[in-house]
GROMACS .gro file of N, CA, C and O in nm:
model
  404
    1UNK      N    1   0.348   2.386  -0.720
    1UNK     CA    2   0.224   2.377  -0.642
    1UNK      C    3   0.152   2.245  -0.669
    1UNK      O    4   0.117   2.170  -0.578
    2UNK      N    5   0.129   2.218  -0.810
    2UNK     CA    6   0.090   2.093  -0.826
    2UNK      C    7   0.153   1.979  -0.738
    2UNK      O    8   0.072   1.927  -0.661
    3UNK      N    9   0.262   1.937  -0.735
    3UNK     CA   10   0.357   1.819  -0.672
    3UNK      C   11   0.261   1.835  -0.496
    3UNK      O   12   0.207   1.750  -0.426
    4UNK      N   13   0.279   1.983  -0.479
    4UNK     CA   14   0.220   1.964  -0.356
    4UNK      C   15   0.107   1.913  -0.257
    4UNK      O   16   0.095   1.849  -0.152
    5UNK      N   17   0.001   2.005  -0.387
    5UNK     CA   18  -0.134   1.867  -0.398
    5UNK      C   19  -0.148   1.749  -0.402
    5UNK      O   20  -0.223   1.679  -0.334
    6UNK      N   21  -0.071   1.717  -0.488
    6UNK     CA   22  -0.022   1.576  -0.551
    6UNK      C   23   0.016   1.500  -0.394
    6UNK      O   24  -0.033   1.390  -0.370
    7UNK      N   25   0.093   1.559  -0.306
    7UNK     CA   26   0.196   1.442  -0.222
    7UNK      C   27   0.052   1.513  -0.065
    7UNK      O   28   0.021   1.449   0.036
    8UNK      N   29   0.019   1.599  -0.090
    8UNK     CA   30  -0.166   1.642  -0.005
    8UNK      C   31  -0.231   1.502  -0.016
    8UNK      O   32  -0.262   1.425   0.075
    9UNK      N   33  -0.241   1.490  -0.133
    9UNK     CA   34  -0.346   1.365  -0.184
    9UNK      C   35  -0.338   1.227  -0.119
    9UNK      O   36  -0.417   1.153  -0.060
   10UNK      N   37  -0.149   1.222  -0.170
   10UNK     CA   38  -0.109   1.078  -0.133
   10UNK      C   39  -0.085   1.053  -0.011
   10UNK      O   40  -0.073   0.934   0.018
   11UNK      N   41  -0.072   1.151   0.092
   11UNK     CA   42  -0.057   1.141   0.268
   11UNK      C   43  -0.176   1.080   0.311
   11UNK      O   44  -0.194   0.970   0.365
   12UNK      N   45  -0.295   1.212   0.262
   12UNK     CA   46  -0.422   1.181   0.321
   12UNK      C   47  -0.469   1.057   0.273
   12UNK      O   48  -0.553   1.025   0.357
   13UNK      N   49  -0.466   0.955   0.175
   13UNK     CA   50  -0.492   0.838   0.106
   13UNK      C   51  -0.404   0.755   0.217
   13UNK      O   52  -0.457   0.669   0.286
   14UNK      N   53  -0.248   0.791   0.230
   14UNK     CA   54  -0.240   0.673   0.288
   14UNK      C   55  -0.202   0.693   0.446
   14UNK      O   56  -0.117   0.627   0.506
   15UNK      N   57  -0.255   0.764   0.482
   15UNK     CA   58  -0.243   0.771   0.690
   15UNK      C   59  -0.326   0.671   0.713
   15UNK      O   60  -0.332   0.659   0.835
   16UNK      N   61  -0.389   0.595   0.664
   16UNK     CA   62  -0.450   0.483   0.737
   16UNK      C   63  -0.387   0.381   0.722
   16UNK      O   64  -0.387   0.310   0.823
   17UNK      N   65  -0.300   0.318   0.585
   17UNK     CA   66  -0.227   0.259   0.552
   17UNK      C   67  -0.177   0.153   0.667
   17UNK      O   68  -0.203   0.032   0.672
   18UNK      N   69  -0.062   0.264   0.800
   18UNK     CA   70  -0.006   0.226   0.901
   18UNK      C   71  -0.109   0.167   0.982
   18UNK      O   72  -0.088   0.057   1.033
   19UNK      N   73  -0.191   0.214   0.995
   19UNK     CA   74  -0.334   0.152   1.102
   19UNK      C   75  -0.412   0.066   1.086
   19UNK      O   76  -0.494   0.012   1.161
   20UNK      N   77  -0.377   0.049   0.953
   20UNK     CA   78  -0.448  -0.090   0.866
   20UNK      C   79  -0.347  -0.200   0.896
   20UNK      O   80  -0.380  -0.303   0.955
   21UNK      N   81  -0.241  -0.180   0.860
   21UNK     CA   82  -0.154  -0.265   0.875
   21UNK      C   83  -0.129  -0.353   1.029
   21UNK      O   84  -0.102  -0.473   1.032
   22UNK      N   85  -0.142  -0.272   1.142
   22UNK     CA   86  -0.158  -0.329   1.254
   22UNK      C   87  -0.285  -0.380   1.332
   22UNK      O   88  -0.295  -0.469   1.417
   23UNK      N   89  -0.408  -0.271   1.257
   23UNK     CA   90  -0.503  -0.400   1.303
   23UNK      C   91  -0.488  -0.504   1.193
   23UNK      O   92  -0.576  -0.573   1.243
   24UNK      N   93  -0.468  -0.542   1.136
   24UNK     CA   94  -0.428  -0.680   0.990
   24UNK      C   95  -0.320  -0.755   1.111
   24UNK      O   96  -0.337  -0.872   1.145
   25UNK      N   97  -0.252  -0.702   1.147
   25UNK     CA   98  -0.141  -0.803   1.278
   25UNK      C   99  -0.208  -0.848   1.371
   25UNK      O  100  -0.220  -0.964   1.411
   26UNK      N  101  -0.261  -0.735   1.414
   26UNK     CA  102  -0.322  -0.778   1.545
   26UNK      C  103  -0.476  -0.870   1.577
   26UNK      O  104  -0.512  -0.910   1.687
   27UNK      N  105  -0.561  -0.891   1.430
   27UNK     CA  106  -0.674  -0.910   1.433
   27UNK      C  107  -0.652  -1.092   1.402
   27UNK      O  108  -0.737  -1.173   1.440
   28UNK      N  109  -0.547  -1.126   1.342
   28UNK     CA  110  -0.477  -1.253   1.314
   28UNK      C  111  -0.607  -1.311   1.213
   28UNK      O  112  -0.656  -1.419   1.248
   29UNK      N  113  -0.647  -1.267   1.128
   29UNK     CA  114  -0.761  -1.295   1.071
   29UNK      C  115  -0.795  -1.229   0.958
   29UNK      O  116  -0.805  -1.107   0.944
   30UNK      N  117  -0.819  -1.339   0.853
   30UNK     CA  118  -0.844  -1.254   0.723
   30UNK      C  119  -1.014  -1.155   0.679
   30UNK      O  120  -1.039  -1.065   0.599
   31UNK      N  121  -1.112  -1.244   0.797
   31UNK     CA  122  -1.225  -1.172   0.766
   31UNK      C  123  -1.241  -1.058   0.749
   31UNK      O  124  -1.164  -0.984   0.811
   32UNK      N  125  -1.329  -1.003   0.672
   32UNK     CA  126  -1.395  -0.884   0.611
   32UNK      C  127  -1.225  -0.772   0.554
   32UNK      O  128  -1.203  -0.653   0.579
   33UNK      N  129  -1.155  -0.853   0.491
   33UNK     CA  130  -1.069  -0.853   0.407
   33UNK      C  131  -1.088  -0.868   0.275
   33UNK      O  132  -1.135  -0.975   0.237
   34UNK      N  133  -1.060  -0.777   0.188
   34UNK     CA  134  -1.097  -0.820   0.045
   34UNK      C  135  -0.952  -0.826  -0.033
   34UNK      O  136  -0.898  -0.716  -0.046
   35UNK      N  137  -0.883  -0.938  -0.084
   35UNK     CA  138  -0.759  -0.921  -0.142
   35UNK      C  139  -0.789  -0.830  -0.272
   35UNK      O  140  -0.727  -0.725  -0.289
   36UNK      N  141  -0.872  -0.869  -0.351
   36UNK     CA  142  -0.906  -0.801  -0.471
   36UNK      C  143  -0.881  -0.618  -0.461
   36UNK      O  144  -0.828  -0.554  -0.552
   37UNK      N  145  -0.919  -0.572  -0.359
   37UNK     CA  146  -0.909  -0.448  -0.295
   37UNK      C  147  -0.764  -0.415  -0.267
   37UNK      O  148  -0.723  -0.300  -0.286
   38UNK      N  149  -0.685  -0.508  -0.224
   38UNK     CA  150  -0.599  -0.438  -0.198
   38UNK      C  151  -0.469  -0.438  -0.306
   38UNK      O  152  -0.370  -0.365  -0.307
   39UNK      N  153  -0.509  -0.549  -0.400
   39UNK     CA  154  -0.410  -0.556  -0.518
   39UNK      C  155  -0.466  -0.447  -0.633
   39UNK      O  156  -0.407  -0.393  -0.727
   40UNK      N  157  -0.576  -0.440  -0.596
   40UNK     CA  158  -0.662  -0.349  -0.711
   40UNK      C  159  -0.565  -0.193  -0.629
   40UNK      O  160  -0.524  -0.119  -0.719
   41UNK      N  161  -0.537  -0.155  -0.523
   41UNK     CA  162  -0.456  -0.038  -0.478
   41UNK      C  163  -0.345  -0.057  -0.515
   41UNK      O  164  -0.298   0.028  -0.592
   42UNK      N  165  -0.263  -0.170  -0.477
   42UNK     CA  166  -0.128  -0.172  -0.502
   42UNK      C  167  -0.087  -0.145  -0.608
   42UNK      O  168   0.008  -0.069  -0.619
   43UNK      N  169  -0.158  -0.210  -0.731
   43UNK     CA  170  -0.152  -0.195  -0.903
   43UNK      C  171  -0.199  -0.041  -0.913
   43UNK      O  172  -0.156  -0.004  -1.022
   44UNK      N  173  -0.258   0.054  -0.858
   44UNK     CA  174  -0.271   0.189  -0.860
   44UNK      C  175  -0.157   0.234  -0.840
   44UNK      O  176  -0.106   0.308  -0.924
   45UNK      N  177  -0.078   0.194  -0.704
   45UNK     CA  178   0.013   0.266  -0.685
   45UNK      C  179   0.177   0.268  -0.781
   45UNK      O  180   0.262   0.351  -0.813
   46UNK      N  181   0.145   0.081  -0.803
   46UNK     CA  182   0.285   0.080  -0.962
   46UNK      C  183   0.217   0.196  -1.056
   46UNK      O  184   0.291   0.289  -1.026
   47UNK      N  185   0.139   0.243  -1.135
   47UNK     CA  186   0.098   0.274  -1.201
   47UNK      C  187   0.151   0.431  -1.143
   47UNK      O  188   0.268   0.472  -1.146
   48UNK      N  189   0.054   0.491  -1.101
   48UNK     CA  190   0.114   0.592  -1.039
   48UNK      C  191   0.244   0.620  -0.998
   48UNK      O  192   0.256   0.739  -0.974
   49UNK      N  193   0.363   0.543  -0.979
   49UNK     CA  194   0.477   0.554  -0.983
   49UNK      C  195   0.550   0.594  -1.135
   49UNK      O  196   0.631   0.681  -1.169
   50UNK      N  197   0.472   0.474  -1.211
   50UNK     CA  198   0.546   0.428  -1.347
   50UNK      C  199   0.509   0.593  -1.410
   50UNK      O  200   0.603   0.665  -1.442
   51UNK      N  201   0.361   0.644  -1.425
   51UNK     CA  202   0.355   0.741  -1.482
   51UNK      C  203   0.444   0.865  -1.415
   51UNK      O  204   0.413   0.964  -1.480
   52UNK      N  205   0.534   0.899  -1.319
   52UNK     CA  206   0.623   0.953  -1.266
   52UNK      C  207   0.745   0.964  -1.376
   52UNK      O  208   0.786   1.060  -1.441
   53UNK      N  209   0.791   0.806  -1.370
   53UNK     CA  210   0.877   0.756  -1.468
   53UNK      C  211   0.899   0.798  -1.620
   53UNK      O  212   0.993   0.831  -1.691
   54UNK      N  213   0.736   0.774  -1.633
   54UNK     CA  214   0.732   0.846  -1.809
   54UNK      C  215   0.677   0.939  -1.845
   54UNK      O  216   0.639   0.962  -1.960
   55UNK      N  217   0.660   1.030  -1.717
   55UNK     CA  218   0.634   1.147  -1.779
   55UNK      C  219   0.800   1.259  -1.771
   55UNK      O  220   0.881   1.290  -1.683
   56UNK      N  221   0.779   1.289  -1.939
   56UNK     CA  222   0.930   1.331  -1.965
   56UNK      C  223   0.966   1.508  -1.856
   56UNK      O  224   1.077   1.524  -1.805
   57UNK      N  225   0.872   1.598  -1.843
   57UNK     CA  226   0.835   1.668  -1.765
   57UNK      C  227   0.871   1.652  -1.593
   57UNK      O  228   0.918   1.736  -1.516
   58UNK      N  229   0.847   1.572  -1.578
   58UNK     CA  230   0.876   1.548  -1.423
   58UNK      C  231   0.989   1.502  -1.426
   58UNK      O  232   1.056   1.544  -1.331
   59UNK      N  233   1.063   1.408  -1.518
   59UNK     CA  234   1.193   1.366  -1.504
   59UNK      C  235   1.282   1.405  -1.528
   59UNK      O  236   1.389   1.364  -1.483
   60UNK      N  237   1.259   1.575  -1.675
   60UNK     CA  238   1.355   1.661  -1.622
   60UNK      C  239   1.399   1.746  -1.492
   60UNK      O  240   1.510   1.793  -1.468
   61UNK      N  241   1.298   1.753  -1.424
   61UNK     CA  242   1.323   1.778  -1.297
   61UNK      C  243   1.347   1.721  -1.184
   61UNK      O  244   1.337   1.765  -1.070
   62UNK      N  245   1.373   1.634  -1.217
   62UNK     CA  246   1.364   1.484  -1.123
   62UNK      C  247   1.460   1.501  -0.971
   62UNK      O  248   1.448   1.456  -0.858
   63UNK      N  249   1.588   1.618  -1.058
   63UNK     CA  250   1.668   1.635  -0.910
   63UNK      C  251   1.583   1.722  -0.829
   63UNK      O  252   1.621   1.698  -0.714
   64UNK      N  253   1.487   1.811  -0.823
   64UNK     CA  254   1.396   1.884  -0.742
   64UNK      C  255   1.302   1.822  -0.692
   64UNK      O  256   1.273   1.855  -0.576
   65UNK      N  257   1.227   1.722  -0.752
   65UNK     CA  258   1.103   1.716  -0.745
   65UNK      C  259   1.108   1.561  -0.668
   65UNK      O  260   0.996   1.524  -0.633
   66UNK      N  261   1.186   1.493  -0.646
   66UNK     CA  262   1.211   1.317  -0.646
   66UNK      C  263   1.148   1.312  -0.478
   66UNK      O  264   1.157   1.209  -0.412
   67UNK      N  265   1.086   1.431  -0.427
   67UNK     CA  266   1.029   1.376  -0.306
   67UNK      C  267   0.965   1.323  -0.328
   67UNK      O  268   0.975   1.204  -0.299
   68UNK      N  269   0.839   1.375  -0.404
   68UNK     CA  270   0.719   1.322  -0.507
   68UNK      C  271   0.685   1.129  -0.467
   68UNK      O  272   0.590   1.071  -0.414
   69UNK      N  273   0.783   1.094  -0.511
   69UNK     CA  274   0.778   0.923  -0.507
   69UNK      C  275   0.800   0.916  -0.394
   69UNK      O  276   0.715   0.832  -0.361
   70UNK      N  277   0.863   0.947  -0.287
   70UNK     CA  278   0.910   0.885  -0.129
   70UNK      C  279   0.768   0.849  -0.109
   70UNK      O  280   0.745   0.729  -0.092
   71UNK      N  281   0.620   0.974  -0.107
   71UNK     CA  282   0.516   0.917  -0.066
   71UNK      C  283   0.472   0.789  -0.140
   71UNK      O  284   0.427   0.698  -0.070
   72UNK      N  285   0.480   0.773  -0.266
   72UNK     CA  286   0.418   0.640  -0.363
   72UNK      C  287   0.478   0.555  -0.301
   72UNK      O  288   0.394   0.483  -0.248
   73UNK      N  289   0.647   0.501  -0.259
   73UNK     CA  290   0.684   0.432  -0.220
   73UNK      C  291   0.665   0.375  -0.064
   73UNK      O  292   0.661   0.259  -0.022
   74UNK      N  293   0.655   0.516   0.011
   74UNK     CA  294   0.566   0.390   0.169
   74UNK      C  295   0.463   0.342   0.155
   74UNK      O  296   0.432   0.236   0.210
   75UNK      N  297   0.342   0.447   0.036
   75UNK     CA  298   0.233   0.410   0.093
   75UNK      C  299   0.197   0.237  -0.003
   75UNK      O  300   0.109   0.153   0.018
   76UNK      N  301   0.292   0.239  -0.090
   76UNK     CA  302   0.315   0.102  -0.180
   76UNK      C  303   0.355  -0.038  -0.042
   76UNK      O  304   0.290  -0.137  -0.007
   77UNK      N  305   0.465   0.007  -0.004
   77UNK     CA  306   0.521  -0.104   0.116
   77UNK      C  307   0.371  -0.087   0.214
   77UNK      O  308   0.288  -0.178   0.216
   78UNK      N  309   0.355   0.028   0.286
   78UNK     CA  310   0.236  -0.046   0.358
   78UNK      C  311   0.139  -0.131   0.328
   78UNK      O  312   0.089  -0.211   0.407
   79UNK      N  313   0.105  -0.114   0.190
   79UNK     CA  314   0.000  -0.209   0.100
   79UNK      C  315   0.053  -0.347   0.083
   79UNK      O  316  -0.016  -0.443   0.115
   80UNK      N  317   0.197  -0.363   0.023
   80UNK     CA  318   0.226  -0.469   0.049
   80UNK      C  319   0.252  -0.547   0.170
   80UNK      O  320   0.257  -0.670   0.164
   81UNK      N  321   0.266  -0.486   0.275
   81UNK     CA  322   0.255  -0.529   0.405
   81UNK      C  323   0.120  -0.599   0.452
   81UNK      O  324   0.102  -0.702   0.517
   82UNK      N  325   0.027  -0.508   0.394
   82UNK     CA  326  -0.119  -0.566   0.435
   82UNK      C  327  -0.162  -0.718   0.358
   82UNK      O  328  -0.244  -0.805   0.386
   83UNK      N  329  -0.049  -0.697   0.233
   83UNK     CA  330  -0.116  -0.810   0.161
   83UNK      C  331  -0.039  -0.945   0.203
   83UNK      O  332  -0.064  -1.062   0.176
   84UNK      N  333   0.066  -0.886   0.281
   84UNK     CA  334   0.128  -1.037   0.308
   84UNK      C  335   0.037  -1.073   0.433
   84UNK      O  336  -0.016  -1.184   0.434
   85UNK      N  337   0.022  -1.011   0.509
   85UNK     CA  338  -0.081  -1.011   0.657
   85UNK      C  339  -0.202  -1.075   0.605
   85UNK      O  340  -0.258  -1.153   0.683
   86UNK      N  341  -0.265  -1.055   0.466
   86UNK     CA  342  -0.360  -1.115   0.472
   86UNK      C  343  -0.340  -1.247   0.406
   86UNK      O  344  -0.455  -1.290   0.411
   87UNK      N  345  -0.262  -1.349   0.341
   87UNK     CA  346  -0.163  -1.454   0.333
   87UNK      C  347  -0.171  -1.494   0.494
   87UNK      O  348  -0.235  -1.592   0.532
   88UNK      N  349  -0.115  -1.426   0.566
   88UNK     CA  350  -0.093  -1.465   0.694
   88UNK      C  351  -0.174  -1.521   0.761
   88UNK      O  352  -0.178  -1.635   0.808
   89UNK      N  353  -0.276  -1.390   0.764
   89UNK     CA  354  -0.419  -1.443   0.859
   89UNK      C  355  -0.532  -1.535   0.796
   89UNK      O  356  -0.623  -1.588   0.861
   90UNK      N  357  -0.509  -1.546   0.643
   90UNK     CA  358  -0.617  -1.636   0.595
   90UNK      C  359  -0.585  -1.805   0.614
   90UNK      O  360  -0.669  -1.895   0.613
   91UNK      N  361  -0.389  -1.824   0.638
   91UNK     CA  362  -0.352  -1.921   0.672
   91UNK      C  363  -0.404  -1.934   0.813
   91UNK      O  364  -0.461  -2.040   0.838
   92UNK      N  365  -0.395  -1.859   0.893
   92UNK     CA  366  -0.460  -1.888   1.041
   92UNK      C  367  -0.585  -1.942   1.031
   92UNK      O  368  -0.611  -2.061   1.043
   93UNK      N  369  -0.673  -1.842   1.005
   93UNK     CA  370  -0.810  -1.861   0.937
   93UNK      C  371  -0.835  -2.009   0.917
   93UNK      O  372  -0.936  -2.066   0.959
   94UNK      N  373  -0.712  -2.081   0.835
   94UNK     CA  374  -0.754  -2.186   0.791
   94UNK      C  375  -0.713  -2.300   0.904
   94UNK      O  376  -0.763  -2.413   0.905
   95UNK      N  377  -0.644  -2.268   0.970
   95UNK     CA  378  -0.555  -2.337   1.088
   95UNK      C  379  -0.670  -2.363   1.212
   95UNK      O  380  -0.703  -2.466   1.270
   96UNK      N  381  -0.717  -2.217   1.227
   96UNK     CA  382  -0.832  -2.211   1.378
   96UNK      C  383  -0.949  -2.273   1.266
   96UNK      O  384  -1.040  -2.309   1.341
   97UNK      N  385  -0.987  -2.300   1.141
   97UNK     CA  386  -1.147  -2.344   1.137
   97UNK      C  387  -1.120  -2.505   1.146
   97UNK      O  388  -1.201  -2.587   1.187
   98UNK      N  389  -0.942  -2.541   1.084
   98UNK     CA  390  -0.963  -2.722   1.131
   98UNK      C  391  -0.946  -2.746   1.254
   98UNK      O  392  -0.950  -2.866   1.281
   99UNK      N  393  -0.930  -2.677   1.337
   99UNK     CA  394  -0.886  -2.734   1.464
   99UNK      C  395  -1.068  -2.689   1.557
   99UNK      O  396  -1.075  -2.720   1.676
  100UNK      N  397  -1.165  -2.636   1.505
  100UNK     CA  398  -1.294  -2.636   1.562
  100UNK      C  399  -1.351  -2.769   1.483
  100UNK      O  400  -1.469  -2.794   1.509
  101UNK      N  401  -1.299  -2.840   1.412
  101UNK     CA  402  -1.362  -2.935   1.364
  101UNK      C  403  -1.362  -3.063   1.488
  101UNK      O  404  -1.419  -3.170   1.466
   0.00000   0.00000   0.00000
């Protein structure tokens, strides 16, 4: 029951994830973006993986239970997705403010 809560938690945390990620494409722009925010998640989510890893409990069960991580692991790639997007759009950012000069 726990695991179940557990992967409850991590859906509802990351269904926006995907929707973030495409307005971040589509907005071509780093404003009202905070990188700090989103590495401050991503480093949640190694963490939250790693304690998966070492907890000896879950890894004896690891052949039952290994859905558990599928959620840590998209909602990790969508985060990293956002963070390359924002790389992306802050290079734009910097592209459209010299060219108003």
């Amino acid at each position: 029951m726990a695991e179940i809560l557990e992967i409850i938690m991590i859906v509802s945390f990351g269904a926006s994830w995907p929707l973030n990620v495409i307005k971040s494409y589509k907005a071509r722009t780093a404003k009202g973006k905070s990188l700090g925010f989103l590495l401050l998640i991503f480093f949640g989510y190694i963490a939250g993986i790693l304690s998966k890893f070492l907890n000896p409990q879950y890894m004896a069960a690891f052949d039952s239970k290994w859905y558990v991580l599928i959620f840590y692991f998209i909602n990790i790639i969508m985060v990293l997705l956002d963070i390359i997007l924002y790389f992306r759009n802050k290079r734009l950012d910097n592209i459209n403010y010299k060219g108003q000069e």
